[in-house]
Amino acid sequence: MERSLVILKPDAVQRGLVGTILTRLEQRGLKIVGLKLMQIDEQLARKHYAEHEGKGFFNDLVSYITSGPVVVLVIAGDNVIEMIRNTVGATNPAKAAPGTIRADYAVSIGRNLIHASDSPASGERETANFFQDAELLQNFNRTVDPWIFE
Ligand code: IDP
Ligand code: MG
C-alpha cells in the first residue's frame, strides 16, 4: 500500500480548479484518506522541496508554493504513486501528454497546478510533513471498492 501527497497549488485554488482536479482524481477511483486547505509557510516549503535547494528555480518555487492557499491531500492504495504521476502529466505542461491534468489546464512549468509524490519513499516523507497520523482516515471502507478493484 503506497501513499501519495498531492498538493493543488496556489494557481489551482486561485483559478477555481480545485473541484475539477479533485474530480479527476476521485472519478478515477483513487481513495482520498486526508484533505485540507492551508497556506504553506516558507519553512515547510523549503522542507518539502529540499531536493531542489540550490537550483535556479528554487526561490521562485518557494515563492509560488507559499503565495496563497493550497489544498493538500493524501491518496492511499496499491501503485498510486505511478498512477497519479501519470494522471498529473509531465512537469512542463507544454510537454505533458494530452488528457493529463497539466496538459489540459496549464501552460507554464512554474504554474503547473499540482504536485504529486514521485516515489513511495517521497510519499511517506511528504505525507509526514503535512499530516499527523490522526488526520488520516486510512481504514474507512468504501462500499464501491469491489466495482473498482477486481
Ligand atoms: P514535479 O512537480 O513534476 O515532480 P520537479 O522536478 O520535482 O517536478 O519540480 C518541482 C516543481 O518545481 C515543479 O512542479 C515546478 O513547479 C517547479 N519547477 C521545476 N522545474 C522548473 C523550472 O525549470 N522552472 C520553473 N519551475 C520549475
Ligand atoms: Mg517532484
Tab-separated table of N, CA and C and ligand atoms in Angstrom:
chain	number	residue	atom	x	y	z
A	1	MET	N	0.844	-1.209	0.000
A	1	MET	CA	0.000	0.000	0.000
A	1	MET	C	0.874	1.251	0.000
A	2	GLU	N	0.736	2.092	-1.019
A	2	GLU	CA	1.521	3.327	-1.085
A	2	GLU	C	0.656	4.518	-0.665
A	3	ARG	N	1.359	5.615	-0.304
A	3	ARG	CA	0.652	6.874	-0.051
A	3	ARG	C	1.309	7.976	-0.880
A	4	SER	N	0.492	8.775	-1.522
A	4	SER	CA	0.989	9.908	-2.311
A	4	SER	C	0.471	11.200	-1.705
A	5	LEU	N	1.375	12.163	-1.511
A	5	LEU	CA	0.941	13.505	-1.123
A	5	LEU	C	0.698	14.308	-2.399
A	6	VAL	N	-0.499	14.845	-2.497
A	6	VAL	CA	-0.879	15.667	-3.647
A	6	VAL	C	-1.160	17.075	-3.140
A	7	ILE	N	-0.619	18.073	-3.835
A	7	ILE	CA	-0.900	19.473	-3.494
A	7	ILE	C	-1.530	20.136	-4.705
A	8	LEU	N	-2.718	20.707	-4.504
A	8	LEU	CA	-3.312	21.582	-5.513
A	8	LEU	C	-2.762	22.958	-5.204
A	9	LYS	N	-1.851	23.401	-6.044
A	9	LYS	CA	-1.009	24.555	-5.768
A	9	LYS	C	-1.823	25.854	-5.806
A	10	PRO	N	-1.222	26.981	-5.378
A	10	PRO	CA	-1.992	28.231	-5.292
A	10	PRO	C	-2.687	28.629	-6.591
A	11	ASP	N	-2.105	28.318	-7.736
A	11	ASP	CA	-2.769	28.671	-9.006
A	11	ASP	C	-4.047	27.850	-9.200
A	12	ALA	N	-4.069	26.623	-8.725
A	12	ALA	CA	-5.283	25.801	-8.831
A	12	ALA	C	-6.401	26.388	-7.982
A	13	VAL	N	-6.044	26.849	-6.779
A	13	VAL	CA	-7.058	27.463	-5.901
A	13	VAL	C	-7.539	28.780	-6.504
A	14	GLN	N	-6.611	29.641	-6.917
A	14	GLN	CA	-6.986	30.960	-7.442
A	14	GLN	C	-7.821	30.840	-8.711
A	15	ARG	N	-7.523	29.848	-9.531
A	15	ARG	CA	-8.227	29.696	-10.803
A	15	ARG	C	-9.529	28.905	-10.679
A	16	GLY	N	-9.858	28.497	-9.474
A	16	GLY	CA	-11.117	27.775	-9.278
A	16	GLY	C	-11.109	26.385	-9.889
A	17	LEU	N	-9.919	25.762	-9.884
A	17	LEU	CA	-9.786	24.431	-10.485
A	17	LEU	C	-9.721	23.305	-9.451
A	18	VAL	N	-9.928	23.649	-8.170
A	18	VAL	CA	-9.835	22.609	-7.132
A	18	VAL	C	-10.852	21.497	-7.389
A	19	GLY	N	-12.097	21.883	-7.614
A	19	GLY	CA	-13.133	20.874	-7.828
A	19	GLY	C	-12.855	20.034	-9.066
A	20	THR	N	-12.475	20.694	-10.135
A	20	THR	CA	-12.193	19.990	-11.394
A	20	THR	C	-11.083	18.956	-11.222
A	21	ILE	N	-9.997	19.375	-10.556
A	21	ILE	CA	-8.850	18.464	-10.401
A	21	ILE	C	-9.190	17.338	-9.430
A	22	LEU	N	-9.835	17.704	-8.313
A	22	LEU	CA	-10.231	16.645	-7.369
A	22	LEU	C	-11.150	15.640	-8.036
A	23	THR	N	-12.060	16.137	-8.870
A	23	THR	CA	-12.994	15.241	-9.561
A	23	THR	C	-12.242	14.224	-10.408
A	24	ARG	N	-11.200	14.681	-11.089
A	24	ARG	CA	-10.472	13.752	-11.965
A	24	ARG	C	-9.783	12.661	-11.166
A	25	LEU	N	-9.234	13.029	-10.012
A	25	LEU	CA	-8.585	12.014	-9.170
A	25	LEU	C	-9.627	11.094	-8.554
A	26	GLU	N	-10.717	11.714	-8.087
A	26	GLU	CA	-11.772	10.963	-7.412
A	26	GLU	C	-12.460	10.001	-8.378
A	27	GLN	N	-12.759	10.489	-9.579
A	27	GLN	CA	-13.511	9.655	-10.526
A	27	GLN	C	-12.670	8.513	-11.088
A	28	ARG	N	-11.350	8.638	-10.963
A	28	ARG	CA	-10.525	7.509	-11.384
A	28	ARG	C	-10.701	6.330	-10.441
A	29	GLY	N	-11.182	6.628	-9.231
A	29	GLY	CA	-11.367	5.568	-8.241
A	29	GLY	C	-10.344	5.629	-7.123
A	30	LEU	N	-9.461	6.644	-7.182
A	30	LEU	CA	-8.433	6.769	-6.155
A	30	LEU	C	-9.075	7.115	-4.810
A	31	LYS	N	-8.476	6.618	-3.746
A	31	LYS	CA	-9.051	6.777	-2.410
A	31	LYS	C	-8.339	7.898	-1.645
A	32	ILE	N	-9.076	8.963	-1.370
A	32	ILE	CA	-8.549	10.102	-0.618
A	32	ILE	C	-8.705	9.796	0.867
A	33	VAL	N	-7.580	9.830	1.609
A	33	VAL	CA	-7.630	9.492	3.038
A	33	VAL	C	-7.303	10.692	3.930
A	34	GLY	N	-6.959	11.839	3.320
A	34	GLY	CA	-6.708	13.065	4.069
A	34	GLY	C	-6.886	14.239	3.132
A	35	LEU	N	-7.385	15.369	3.670
A	35	LEU	CA	-7.674	16.521	2.800
A	35	LEU	C	-7.786	17.778	3.644
A	36	LYS	N	-7.076	18.827	3.242
A	36	LYS	CA	-7.251	20.101	3.952
A	36	LYS	C	-6.816	21.290	3.101
A	37	LEU	N	-7.388	22.461	3.470
A	37	LEU	CA	-6.985	23.748	2.895
A	37	LEU	C	-6.006	24.387	3.864
A	38	MET	N	-4.879	24.887	3.351
A	38	MET	CA	-3.894	25.506	4.234
A	38	MET	C	-3.029	26.461	3.421
A	39	GLN	N	-2.234	27.267	4.122
A	39	GLN	CA	-1.219	28.053	3.433
A	39	GLN	C	0.148	27.556	3.893
A	40	ILE	N	0.994	27.220	2.948
A	40	ILE	CA	2.325	26.687	3.249
A	40	ILE	C	3.247	27.847	3.603
A	41	ASP	N	3.951	27.747	4.749
A	41	ASP	CA	4.913	28.808	5.074
A	41	ASP	C	6.287	28.481	4.481
A	42	GLU	N	7.191	29.458	4.562
A	42	GLU	CA	8.468	29.297	3.875
A	42	GLU	C	9.257	28.093	4.386
A	43	GLN	N	9.210	27.877	5.686
A	43	GLN	CA	9.963	26.761	6.283
A	43	GLN	C	9.473	25.417	5.749
A	44	LEU	N	8.159	25.263	5.698
A	44	LEU	CA	7.604	24.000	5.192
A	44	LEU	C	7.876	23.850	3.695
A	45	ALA	N	7.808	24.954	2.963
A	45	ALA	CA	8.081	24.911	1.518
A	45	ALA	C	9.513	24.432	1.262
A	46	ARG	N	10.453	24.970	2.021
A	46	ARG	CA	11.861	24.590	1.838
A	46	ARG	C	12.086	23.129	2.204
A	47	LYS	N	11.381	22.658	3.217
A	47	LYS	CA	11.496	21.252	3.628
A	47	LYS	C	10.893	20.336	2.557
A	48	HIS	N	9.693	20.709	2.098
A	48	HIS	CA	9.011	19.881	1.098
A	48	HIS	C	9.844	19.770	-0.180
A	49	TYR	N	10.437	20.896	-0.590
A	49	TYR	CA	11.197	20.923	-1.848
A	49	TYR	C	12.708	20.879	-1.621
A	50	ALA	N	13.142	20.284	-0.507
A	50	ALA	CA	14.574	20.277	-0.151
A	50	ALA	C	15.462	19.742	-1.277
A	51	GLU	N	14.957	18.761	-2.034
A	51	GLU	CA	15.785	18.176	-3.108
A	51	GLU	C	16.136	19.201	-4.185
A	52	HIS	N	15.390	20.293	-4.258
A	52	HIS	CA	15.638	21.297	-5.302
A	52	HIS	C	16.445	22.501	-4.804
A	53	GLU	N	16.826	22.488	-3.525
A	53	GLU	CA	17.589	23.604	-2.963
A	53	GLU	C	18.859	23.808	-3.799
A	54	GLY	N	19.154	25.068	-4.124
A	54	GLY	CA	20.347	25.371	-4.912
A	54	GLY	C	20.102	25.457	-6.405
A	55	LYS	N	18.963	24.954	-6.862
A	55	LYS	CA	18.664	25.056	-8.298
A	55	LYS	C	18.180	26.469	-8.627
A	56	GLY	N	18.317	26.847	-9.889
A	56	GLY	CA	17.985	28.207	-10.311
A	56	GLY	C	16.551	28.605	-10.037
A	57	PHE	N	15.649	27.638	-10.082
A	57	PHE	CA	14.234	27.979	-9.906
A	57	PHE	C	13.765	27.859	-8.450
A	58	PHE	N	14.680	27.526	-7.521
A	58	PHE	CA	14.249	27.190	-6.153
A	58	PHE	C	13.528	28.348	-5.460
A	59	ASN	N	14.111	29.567	-5.524
A	59	ASN	CA	13.474	30.677	-4.814
A	59	ASN	C	12.110	31.013	-5.403
A	60	ASP	N	12.010	30.968	-6.732
A	60	ASP	CA	10.707	31.204	-7.372
A	60	ASP	C	9.705	30.125	-6.974
A	61	LEU	N	10.185	28.900	-6.859
A	61	LEU	CA	9.318	27.787	-6.479
A	61	LEU	C	8.773	27.976	-5.059
A	62	VAL	N	9.642	28.395	-4.150
A	62	VAL	CA	9.203	28.643	-2.768
A	62	VAL	C	8.194	29.799	-2.740
A	63	SER	N	8.467	30.863	-3.515
A	63	SER	CA	7.513	31.994	-3.578
A	63	SER	C	6.169	31.534	-4.111
A	64	TYR	N	6.206	30.741	-5.154
A	64	TYR	CA	4.978	30.244	-5.797
A	64	TYR	C	4.152	29.402	-4.838
A	65	ILE	N	4.776	28.440	-4.191
A	65	ILE	CA	4.009	27.484	-3.394
A	65	ILE	C	3.496	28.115	-2.092
A	66	THR	N	4.142	29.242	-1.672
A	66	THR	CA	3.695	29.938	-0.458
A	66	THR	C	2.795	31.131	-0.769
A	67	SER	N	2.467	31.352	-2.049
A	67	SER	CA	1.823	32.609	-2.455
A	67	SER	C	0.334	32.681	-2.149
A	68	GLY	N	-0.274	31.582	-1.733
A	68	GLY	CA	-1.700	31.599	-1.423
A	68	GLY	C	-2.107	30.235	-0.910
A	69	PRO	N	-3.381	30.086	-0.559
A	69	PRO	CA	-3.846	28.807	-0.034
A	69	PRO	C	-3.657	27.671	-1.042
A	70	VAL	N	-3.432	26.494	-0.488
A	70	VAL	CA	-3.340	25.266	-1.288
A	70	VAL	C	-4.292	24.236	-0.685
A	71	VAL	N	-4.644	23.253	-1.475
A	71	VAL	CA	-5.379	22.094	-0.964
A	71	VAL	C	-4.412	20.911	-0.984
A	72	VAL	N	-4.270	20.283	0.176
A	72	VAL	CA	-3.324	19.175	0.317
A	72	VAL	C	-4.111	17.908	0.606
A	73	LEU	N	-3.763	16.830	-0.095
A	73	LEU	CA	-4.470	15.580	0.152
A	73	LEU	C	-3.512	14.403	0.116
A	74	VAL	N	-3.952	13.338	0.736
A	74	VAL	CA	-3.199	12.077	0.709
A	74	VAL	C	-4.089	11.031	0.062
A	75	ILE	N	-3.508	10.340	-0.902
A	75	ILE	CA	-4.210	9.260	-1.586
A	75	ILE	C	-3.461	7.965	-1.275
A	76	ALA	N	-4.199	6.946	-0.866
A	76	ALA	CA	-3.587	5.677	-0.477
A	76	ALA	C	-4.072	4.563	-1.384
A	77	GLY	N	-3.173	3.613	-1.655
A	77	GLY	CA	-3.564	2.441	-2.428
A	77	GLY	C	-2.374	1.810	-3.112
A	78	ASP	N	-2.589	0.640	-3.678
A	78	ASP	CA	-1.529	-0.039	-4.407
A	78	ASP	C	-1.160	0.775	-5.646
A	79	ASN	N	0.140	1.010	-5.824
A	79	ASN	CA	0.631	1.604	-7.067
A	79	ASN	C	0.140	3.034	-7.323
A	80	VAL	N	-0.322	3.715	-6.283
A	80	VAL	CA	-0.899	5.058	-6.512
A	80	VAL	C	0.140	6.087	-6.951
A	81	ILE	N	1.397	5.908	-6.546
A	81	ILE	CA	2.419	6.904	-6.930
A	81	ILE	C	2.490	7.017	-8.455
A	82	GLU	N	2.693	5.898	-9.119
A	82	GLU	CA	2.833	5.909	-10.582
A	82	GLU	C	1.523	6.328	-11.259
A	83	MET	N	0.414	5.817	-10.761
A	83	MET	CA	-0.865	6.154	-11.396
A	83	MET	C	-1.146	7.650	-11.324
A	84	ILE	N	-0.888	8.248	-10.162
A	84	ILE	CA	-1.180	9.682	-10.020
A	84	ILE	C	-0.215	10.507	-10.862
A	85	ARG	N	1.067	10.143	-10.861
A	85	ARG	CA	2.031	10.880	-11.696
A	85	ARG	C	1.598	10.837	-13.165
A	86	ASN	N	1.096	9.697	-13.605
A	86	ASN	CA	0.627	9.590	-14.994
A	86	ASN	C	-0.599	10.459	-15.251
A	87	THR	N	-1.486	10.539	-14.283
A	87	THR	CA	-2.680	11.375	-14.420
A	87	THR	C	-2.323	12.861	-14.375
A	88	VAL	N	-1.288	13.201	-13.595
A	88	VAL	CA	-0.837	14.601	-13.461
A	88	VAL	C	-0.123	15.070	-14.728
A	89	GLY	N	0.734	14.230	-15.299
A	89	GLY	CA	1.456	14.600	-16.514
A	89	GLY	C	2.837	15.167	-16.233
A	90	ALA	N	3.582	15.413	-17.305
A	90	ALA	CA	4.973	15.873	-17.195
A	90	ALA	C	5.058	17.223	-16.492
A	91	THR	N	6.216	17.458	-15.844
A	91	THR	CA	6.431	18.688	-15.071
A	91	THR	C	6.146	19.936	-15.902
A	92	ASN	N	6.612	19.934	-17.147
A	92	ASN	CA	6.363	21.074	-18.040
A	92	ASN	C	5.044	20.845	-18.793
A	93	PRO	N	4.008	21.624	-18.475
A	93	PRO	CA	2.702	21.399	-19.119
A	93	PRO	C	2.761	21.460	-20.638
A	94	ALA	N	3.722	22.232	-21.156
A	94	ALA	CA	3.847	22.335	-22.622
A	94	ALA	C	4.242	20.999	-23.239
A	95	LYS	N	4.827	20.134	-22.434
A	95	LYS	CA	5.272	18.829	-22.932
A	95	LYS	C	4.437	17.676	-22.406
A	96	ALA	N	3.462	17.999	-21.577
A	96	ALA	CA	2.648	16.938	-20.957
A	96	ALA	C	1.709	16.323	-21.992
A	97	ALA	N	1.405	15.055	-21.816
A	97	ALA	CA	0.532	14.344	-22.754
A	97	ALA	C	-0.898	14.860	-22.634
A	98	PRO	N	-1.589	14.986	-23.776
A	98	PRO	CA	-2.999	15.388	-23.739
A	98	PRO	C	-3.785	14.444	-22.833
A	99	GLY	N	-4.743	15.016	-22.127
A	99	GLY	CA	-5.541	14.197	-21.214
A	99	GLY	C	-5.008	14.201	-19.799
A	100	THR	N	-3.751	14.634	-19.628
A	100	THR	CA	-3.239	14.778	-18.264
A	100	THR	C	-3.700	16.129	-17.702
A	101	ILE	N	-3.687	16.221	-16.385
A	101	ILE	CA	-4.159	17.456	-15.734
A	101	ILE	C	-3.324	18.645	-16.183
A	102	ARG	N	-2.004	18.492	-16.173
A	102	ARG	CA	-1.161	19.640	-16.532
A	102	ARG	C	-1.343	20.039	-17.995
A	103	ALA	N	-1.512	19.081	-18.882
A	103	ALA	CA	-1.709	19.434	-20.298
A	103	ALA	C	-3.056	20.088	-20.522
A	104	ASP	N	-4.059	19.635	-19.811
A	104	ASP	CA	-5.414	20.119	-20.076
A	104	ASP	C	-5.701	21.484	-19.449
A	105	TYR	N	-4.954	21.847	-18.377
A	105	TYR	CA	-5.311	23.076	-17.658
A	105	TYR	C	-4.157	24.037	-17.440
A	106	ALA	N	-2.943	23.730	-17.909
A	106	ALA	CA	-1.802	24.600	-17.602
A	106	ALA	C	-0.915	24.775	-18.826
A	107	VAL	N	-0.082	25.821	-18.805
A	107	VAL	CA	0.847	26.057	-19.918
A	107	VAL	C	2.298	26.290	-19.476
A	108	SER	N	2.518	26.679	-18.201
A	108	SER	CA	3.874	27.053	-17.765
A	108	SER	C	4.402	26.107	-16.698
A	109	ILE	N	5.705	25.811	-16.783
A	109	ILE	CA	6.318	24.908	-15.809
A	109	ILE	C	6.239	25.489	-14.398
A	110	GLY	N	6.311	26.806	-14.286
A	110	GLY	CA	6.256	27.455	-12.974
A	110	GLY	C	4.845	27.724	-12.487
A	111	ARG	N	3.851	27.274	-13.234
A	111	ARG	CA	2.430	27.400	-12.818
A	111	ARG	C	1.715	26.117	-13.243
A	112	ASN	N	2.220	24.994	-12.728
A	112	ASN	CA	1.742	23.706	-13.237
A	112	ASN	C	0.712	23.005	-12.342
A	113	LEU	N	0.095	23.802	-11.478
A	113	LEU	CA	-1.161	23.446	-10.790
A	113	LEU	C	-1.087	22.413	-9.682
A	114	ILE	N	-0.243	21.415	-9.806
A	114	ILE	CA	-0.390	20.258	-8.914
A	114	ILE	C	0.956	19.608	-8.638
A	115	HIS	N	1.115	19.151	-7.408
A	115	HIS	CA	2.264	18.336	-7.004
A	115	HIS	C	1.778	16.928	-6.702
A	116	ALA	N	2.589	15.935	-7.038
A	116	ALA	CA	2.322	14.565	-6.606
A	116	ALA	C	3.639	13.877	-6.297
A	117	SER	N	3.686	13.115	-5.235
A	117	SER	CA	4.918	12.429	-4.810
A	117	SER	C	5.471	11.568	-5.939
A	118	ASP	N	6.822	11.480	-5.999
A	118	ASP	CA	7.449	10.788	-7.142
A	118	ASP	C	7.972	9.394	-6.816
A	119	SER	N	7.855	8.949	-5.569
A	119	SER	CA	8.282	7.586	-5.201
A	119	SER	C	7.577	7.230	-3.903
A	120	PRO	N	7.499	5.948	-3.573
A	120	PRO	CA	6.879	5.566	-2.296
A	120	PRO	C	7.578	6.225	-1.104
A	121	ALA	N	8.915	6.323	-1.152
A	121	ALA	CA	9.639	6.956	-0.032
A	121	ALA	C	9.281	8.433	0.084
A	122	SER	N	9.208	9.128	-1.071
A	122	SER	CA	8.787	10.541	-1.050
A	122	SER	C	7.366	10.665	-0.523
A	123	GLY	N	6.512	9.744	-0.919
A	123	GLY	CA	5.121	9.784	-0.458
A	123	GLY	C	5.036	9.740	1.058
A	124	GLU	N	5.845	8.878	1.665
A	124	GLU	CA	5.838	8.772	3.134
A	124	GLU	C	6.421	10.024	3.775
A	125	ARG	N	7.564	10.474	3.253
A	125	ARG	CA	8.222	11.660	3.815
A	125	ARG	C	7.324	12.883	3.706
A	126	GLU	N	6.741	13.088	2.526
A	126	GLU	CA	5.914	14.275	2.286
A	126	GLU	C	4.616	14.217	3.089
A	127	THR	N	4.016	13.032	3.174
A	127	THR	CA	2.795	12.893	3.975
A	127	THR	C	3.069	13.297	5.425
A	128	ALA	N	4.205	12.838	5.964
A	128	ALA	CA	4.545	13.157	7.356
A	128	ALA	C	4.822	14.651	7.537
A	129	ASN	N	5.272	15.336	6.479
A	129	ASN	CA	5.495	16.786	6.567
A	129	ASN	C	4.190	17.563	6.701
A	130	PHE	N	3.105	17.010	6.199
A	130	PHE	CA	1.856	17.770	6.111
A	130	PHE	C	0.732	17.264	7.003
A	131	PHE	N	0.768	16.002	7.402
A	131	PHE	CA	-0.358	15.442	8.163
A	131	PHE	C	0.129	14.673	9.381
A	132	GLN	N	-0.602	14.836	10.492
A	132	GLN	CA	-0.452	13.938	11.630
A	132	GLN	C	-1.168	12.633	11.282
A	133	ASP	N	-0.710	11.545	11.841
A	133	ASP	CA	-1.369	10.254	11.589
A	133	ASP	C	-2.865	10.320	11.873
A	134	ALA	N	-3.236	11.010	12.964
A	134	ALA	CA	-4.643	11.045	13.381
A	134	ALA	C	-5.532	11.787	12.379
A	135	GLU	N	-4.923	12.587	11.506
A	135	GLU	CA	-5.713	13.311	10.494
A	135	GLU	C	-6.045	12.436	9.290
A	136	LEU	N	-5.418	11.283	9.201
A	136	LEU	CA	-5.595	10.420	8.025
A	136	LEU	C	-6.565	9.287	8.359
A	137	LEU	N	-7.591	9.149	7.536
A	137	LEU	CA	-8.614	8.117	7.764
A	137	LEU	C	-8.326	6.952	6.820
A	138	GLN	N	-7.308	6.184	7.184
A	138	GLN	CA	-6.803	5.187	6.237
A	138	GLN	C	-7.662	3.953	6.136
A	139	ASN	N	-8.477	3.725	7.145
A	139	ASN	CA	-9.156	2.427	7.207
A	139	ASN	C	-10.646	2.481	6.943
A	140	PHE	N	-11.132	3.634	6.451
A	140	PHE	CA	-12.578	3.650	6.214
A	140	PHE	C	-12.916	2.800	4.986
A	141	ASN	N	-14.085	2.204	5.022
A	141	ASN	CA	-14.497	1.301	3.963
A	141	ASN	C	-15.259	2.041	2.885
A	142	ARG	N	-14.941	1.750	1.642
A	142	ARG	CA	-15.751	2.276	0.541
A	142	ARG	C	-16.529	1.103	-0.039
A	143	THR	N	-17.832	1.216	0.002
A	143	THR	CA	-18.641	0.084	-0.455
A	143	THR	C	-18.518	-0.109	-1.960
A	144	VAL	N	-18.026	0.933	-2.661
A	144	VAL	CA	-17.881	0.830	-4.109
A	144	VAL	C	-16.626	0.046	-4.528
A	145	ASP	N	-15.721	-0.198	-3.598
A	145	ASP	CA	-14.420	-0.769	-3.970
A	145	ASP	C	-14.487	-2.030	-4.837
A	146	PRO	N	-15.424	-2.962	-4.605
A	146	PRO	CA	-15.466	-4.153	-5.478
A	146	PRO	C	-15.774	-3.816	-6.940
A	147	TRP	N	-16.314	-2.603	-7.184
A	147	TRP	CA	-16.580	-2.179	-8.562
A	147	TRP	C	-15.373	-1.487	-9.190
A	148	ILE	N	-14.365	-1.216	-8.374
A	148	ILE	CA	-13.167	-0.529	-8.853
A	148	ILE	C	-11.968	-1.478	-8.893
A	149	PHE	N	-11.832	-2.320	-7.860
A	149	PHE	CA	-10.692	-3.245	-7.759
A	149	PHE	C	-11.175	-4.660	-8.011
A	150	GLU	N	-10.641	-5.309	-9.053
A	150	GLU	CA	-11.077	-6.666	-9.359
A	150	GLU	C	-10.570	-7.653	-8.322
B	1	IDP	P1	7.367	17.594	-10.424
B	1	IDP	O1	6.464	18.592	-9.724
B	1	IDP	O2	6.806	17.150	-11.740
B	1	IDP	O3	7.771	16.443	-9.535
B	1	IDP	P2	10.059	18.631	-10.011
B	1	IDP	O4	11.197	18.446	-10.951
B	1	IDP	O5	10.095	17.872	-8.722
B	1	IDP	O6	8.713	18.371	-10.811
B	1	IDP	O7	9.986	20.186	-9.685
B	1	IDP	C1	9.165	20.647	-8.629
B	1	IDP	C2	8.419	21.865	-9.095
B	1	IDP	O8	9.347	22.917	-9.339
B	1	IDP	C3	7.658	21.706	-10.430
B	1	IDP	O9	6.404	21.109	-10.281
B	1	IDP	C4	7.568	23.146	-10.881
B	1	IDP	O10	6.529	23.829	-10.155
B	1	IDP	C5	8.901	23.708	-10.413
B	1	IDP	N1	9.926	23.642	-11.459
B	1	IDP	C6	10.639	22.561	-11.834
B	1	IDP	N2	11.492	22.853	-12.820
B	1	IDP	C7	11.314	24.169	-13.057
B	1	IDP	C8	11.911	25.083	-13.986
B	1	IDP	O11	12.798	24.738	-14.784
B	1	IDP	N3	11.460	26.368	-13.955
B	1	IDP	C9	10.492	26.780	-13.077
B	1	IDP	N4	9.901	25.951	-12.187
B	1	IDP	C10	10.312	24.664	-12.186
B	2	MG	MG	8.930	16.409	-7.817
